[in-house]
């Protein structure tokens, strides 16, 4: 079935659902997982501004890898840099480089106005992907076992 899974995570709480889903799927299939975190930058006048620090990005990546390894999954990871307009291309490139046979990410909900001018990264990835893409839902509510990575 799936042997090489790339999961793209960002700093939003939705990453927990994606990591948890990948962990369960990888345990069942014996897949190796690569975690990707894209450190996005935005252009402001004549400067490029990072949207998070290197330390914050490293923490997001390390947390996801640790959560996967804690459930017995072989996992590693990569940090990448890309402008906000090229995040989907960075994800697709990482999937091709890793030779992933499944790509997992968590979509983000934008309001109508935001979606018109800044379509979700997940839409661009899904429409351009040559491999299966699994979009994981953001799980809400007060169910403790669904709030963060399981240990």
mmCIF file of C-alpha atoms in Angstrom:
data_model
loop_
_atom_site.group_PDB
_atom_site.id
_atom_site.type_symbol
_atom_site.label_atom_id
_atom_site.label_comp_id
_atom_site.label_asym_id
_atom_site.label_seq_id
_atom_site.Cartn_x
_atom_site.Cartn_y
_atom_site.Cartn_z
ATOM 1 C CA UNK A 1 0.000 0.000 0.000
ATOM 2 C CA UNK A 2 1.874 3.110 1.195
ATOM 3 C CA UNK A 3 5.599 2.856 1.849
ATOM 4 C CA UNK A 4 6.765 6.488 1.897
ATOM 5 C CA UNK A 5 4.502 9.166 3.370
ATOM 6 C CA UNK A 6 5.250 12.871 3.415
ATOM 7 C CA UNK A 7 3.283 14.891 5.960
ATOM 8 C CA UNK A 8 3.441 18.674 5.645
ATOM 9 C CA UNK A 9 2.861 20.480 8.929
ATOM 10 C CA UNK A 10 2.577 24.114 9.867
ATOM 11 C CA UNK A 11 2.382 25.798 13.234
ATOM 12 C CA UNK A 12 -1.418 25.668 13.507
ATOM 13 C CA UNK A 13 -3.183 23.234 15.868
ATOM 14 C CA UNK A 14 -4.442 21.350 12.783
ATOM 15 C CA UNK A 15 -1.001 19.716 12.522
ATOM 16 C CA UNK A 16 -1.820 17.445 15.458
ATOM 17 C CA UNK A 17 -4.597 15.737 13.514
ATOM 18 C CA UNK A 18 -2.358 15.248 10.476
ATOM 19 C CA UNK A 19 0.497 13.800 12.544
ATOM 20 C CA UNK A 20 -1.832 11.509 14.481
ATOM 21 C CA UNK A 21 -3.464 10.234 11.274
ATOM 22 C CA UNK A 22 -0.095 9.625 9.624
ATOM 23 C CA UNK A 23 1.160 7.823 12.711
ATOM 24 C CA UNK A 24 -1.770 5.425 12.671
ATOM 25 C CA UNK A 25 -1.528 4.857 8.918
ATOM 26 C CA UNK A 26 2.246 4.342 8.984
ATOM 27 C CA UNK A 27 1.994 1.842 11.844
ATOM 28 C CA UNK A 28 -0.561 -0.190 9.875
ATOM 29 C CA UNK A 29 1.347 -0.119 6.586
ATOM 30 C CA UNK A 30 4.913 -0.080 7.905
ATOM 31 C CA UNK A 31 5.567 3.130 5.975
ATOM 32 C CA UNK A 32 8.479 5.481 6.530
ATOM 33 C CA UNK A 33 7.423 9.074 7.165
ATOM 34 C CA UNK A 34 9.089 12.340 6.279
ATOM 35 C CA UNK A 35 7.781 15.441 8.030
ATOM 36 C CA UNK A 36 8.067 18.739 6.162
ATOM 37 C CA UNK A 37 7.680 22.157 7.702
ATOM 38 C CA UNK A 38 7.865 25.097 5.305
ATOM 39 C CA UNK A 39 9.067 28.300 6.907
ATOM 40 C CA UNK A 40 7.041 30.823 4.960
ATOM 41 C CA UNK A 41 8.181 34.335 4.232
ATOM 42 C CA UNK A 42 6.212 37.374 3.113
ATOM 43 C CA UNK A 43 7.363 40.298 0.993
ATOM 44 C CA UNK A 44 6.942 43.664 2.685
ATOM 45 C CA UNK A 45 7.997 46.651 0.585
ATOM 46 C CA UNK A 46 11.648 45.892 -0.211
ATOM 47 C CA UNK A 47 12.189 43.258 2.480
ATOM 48 C CA UNK A 48 11.472 39.578 2.936
ATOM 49 C CA UNK A 49 9.980 38.917 6.357
ATOM 50 C CA UNK A 50 9.956 35.461 7.976
ATOM 51 C CA UNK A 51 6.589 34.551 9.472
ATOM 52 C CA UNK A 52 8.210 32.526 12.276
ATOM 53 C CA UNK A 53 11.622 32.205 13.839
ATOM 54 C CA UNK A 54 14.014 29.355 13.060
ATOM 55 C CA UNK A 55 13.542 28.131 16.643
ATOM 56 C CA UNK A 56 9.735 28.076 16.311
ATOM 57 C CA UNK A 57 9.971 26.211 13.004
ATOM 58 C CA UNK A 58 12.410 23.708 14.484
ATOM 59 C CA UNK A 59 10.101 23.119 17.442
ATOM 60 C CA UNK A 60 7.144 22.365 15.129
ATOM 61 C CA UNK A 61 9.232 19.891 13.132
ATOM 62 C CA UNK A 62 10.815 18.228 16.172
ATOM 63 C CA UNK A 63 7.439 17.844 17.913
ATOM 64 C CA UNK A 64 5.924 16.087 14.886
ATOM 65 C CA UNK A 65 8.887 13.741 14.454
ATOM 66 C CA UNK A 66 8.890 12.885 18.172
ATOM 67 C CA UNK A 67 5.146 12.154 18.129
ATOM 68 C CA UNK A 68 5.602 9.743 15.225
ATOM 69 C CA UNK A 69 8.605 8.017 16.760
ATOM 70 C CA UNK A 70 6.721 7.707 20.068
ATOM 71 C CA UNK A 71 4.178 5.469 18.330
ATOM 72 C CA UNK A 72 6.873 3.343 16.690
ATOM 73 C CA UNK A 73 7.032 4.975 13.265
ATOM 74 C CA UNK A 74 10.288 5.473 11.385
ATOM 75 C CA UNK A 75 10.313 9.246 10.846
ATOM 76 C CA UNK A 76 12.649 12.057 9.887
ATOM 77 C CA UNK A 77 12.063 15.565 8.739
ATOM 78 C CA UNK A 78 13.063 18.617 6.792
ATOM 79 C CA UNK A 79 12.703 22.363 7.102
ATOM 80 C CA UNK A 80 12.233 24.315 3.879
ATOM 81 C CA UNK A 81 11.982 28.031 3.106
ATOM 82 C CA UNK A 82 9.496 29.504 0.660
ATOM 83 C CA UNK A 83 7.535 32.688 0.091
ATOM 84 C CA UNK A 84 3.858 32.330 0.976
ATOM 85 C CA UNK A 85 3.017 32.192 -2.725
ATOM 86 C CA UNK A 86 5.312 29.180 -3.254
ATOM 87 C CA UNK A 87 4.513 26.986 -0.233
ATOM 88 C CA UNK A 88 2.481 24.530 -2.323
ATOM 89 C CA UNK A 89 5.360 24.204 -4.803
ATOM 90 C CA UNK A 90 7.779 23.547 -1.917
ATOM 91 C CA UNK A 91 5.498 20.786 -0.611
ATOM 92 C CA UNK A 92 5.152 19.186 -4.036
ATOM 93 C CA UNK A 93 8.910 19.369 -4.587
ATOM 94 C CA UNK A 94 9.614 17.738 -1.214
ATOM 95 C CA UNK A 95 7.138 14.945 -2.003
ATOM 96 C CA UNK A 96 8.883 14.252 -5.315
ATOM 97 C CA UNK A 97 12.346 14.364 -3.725
ATOM 98 C CA UNK A 98 11.296 11.947 -0.964
ATOM 99 C CA UNK A 99 9.585 9.773 -3.603
ATOM 100 C CA UNK A 100 6.452 9.801 -1.478
ATOM 101 C CA UNK A 101 3.547 7.623 -2.482
ATOM 102 C CA UNK A 102 1.163 9.544 -0.187
ATOM 103 C CA UNK A 103 1.075 13.191 0.814
ATOM 104 C CA UNK A 104 -0.792 14.244 3.968
ATOM 105 C CA UNK A 105 -1.691 17.752 5.057
ATOM 106 C CA UNK A 106 -4.349 19.589 6.983
ATOM 107 C CA UNK A 107 -6.372 22.181 5.099
ATOM 108 C CA UNK A 108 -7.122 25.555 6.606
ATOM 109 C CA UNK A 109 -10.436 27.314 6.408
ATOM 110 C CA UNK A 110 -10.337 30.829 5.007
ATOM 111 C CA UNK A 111 -13.236 33.223 4.905
ATOM 112 C CA UNK A 112 -14.717 33.939 1.475
ATOM 113 C CA UNK A 113 -12.716 37.144 1.064
ATOM 114 C CA UNK A 114 -9.461 35.502 2.095
ATOM 115 C CA UNK A 115 -10.017 32.501 -0.167
ATOM 116 C CA UNK A 116 -10.538 34.743 -3.200
ATOM 117 C CA UNK A 117 -7.167 36.450 -2.825
ATOM 118 C CA UNK A 118 -5.176 33.701 -1.096
ATOM 119 C CA UNK A 119 -6.427 30.222 -2.017
ATOM 120 C CA UNK A 120 -5.561 27.509 0.503
ATOM 121 C CA UNK A 121 -2.231 25.748 0.021
ATOM 122 C CA UNK A 122 -4.049 22.414 0.197
ATOM 123 C CA UNK A 123 -6.109 23.294 -2.899
ATOM 124 C CA UNK A 124 -2.988 24.018 -4.942
ATOM 125 C CA UNK A 125 -1.250 20.859 -3.731
ATOM 126 C CA UNK A 126 -4.254 18.630 -4.437
ATOM 127 C CA UNK A 127 -4.789 20.018 -7.925
ATOM 128 C CA UNK A 128 -1.125 19.675 -8.880
ATOM 129 C CA UNK A 129 -0.294 16.364 -7.225
ATOM 130 C CA UNK A 130 0.568 13.203 -9.110
ATOM 131 C CA UNK A 131 0.237 11.083 -5.959
ATOM 132 C CA UNK A 132 -2.686 10.571 -3.568
ATOM 133 C CA UNK A 133 -3.263 13.428 -1.126
ATOM 134 C CA UNK A 134 -4.983 12.893 2.199
ATOM 135 C CA UNK A 135 -6.491 15.987 3.822
ATOM 136 C CA UNK A 136 -7.012 15.507 7.536
ATOM 137 C CA UNK A 137 -9.788 17.335 9.354
ATOM 138 C CA UNK A 138 -9.114 19.730 12.152
ATOM 139 C CA UNK A 139 -10.621 18.067 15.181
ATOM 140 C CA UNK A 140 -12.173 20.357 17.752
ATOM 141 C CA UNK A 141 -14.185 19.965 20.894
ATOM 142 C CA UNK A 142 -13.180 18.988 24.385
ATOM 143 C CA UNK A 143 -12.207 15.391 23.694
ATOM 144 C CA UNK A 144 -8.746 15.295 25.349
ATOM 145 C CA UNK A 145 -7.457 12.426 23.301
ATOM 146 C CA UNK A 146 -8.004 14.497 20.151
ATOM 147 C CA UNK A 147 -6.389 17.745 21.259
ATOM 148 C CA UNK A 148 -2.708 17.018 20.754
ATOM 149 C CA UNK A 149 -0.294 14.297 19.833
ATOM 150 C CA UNK A 150 -0.722 11.086 21.707
ATOM 151 C CA UNK A 151 2.134 9.760 23.713
#
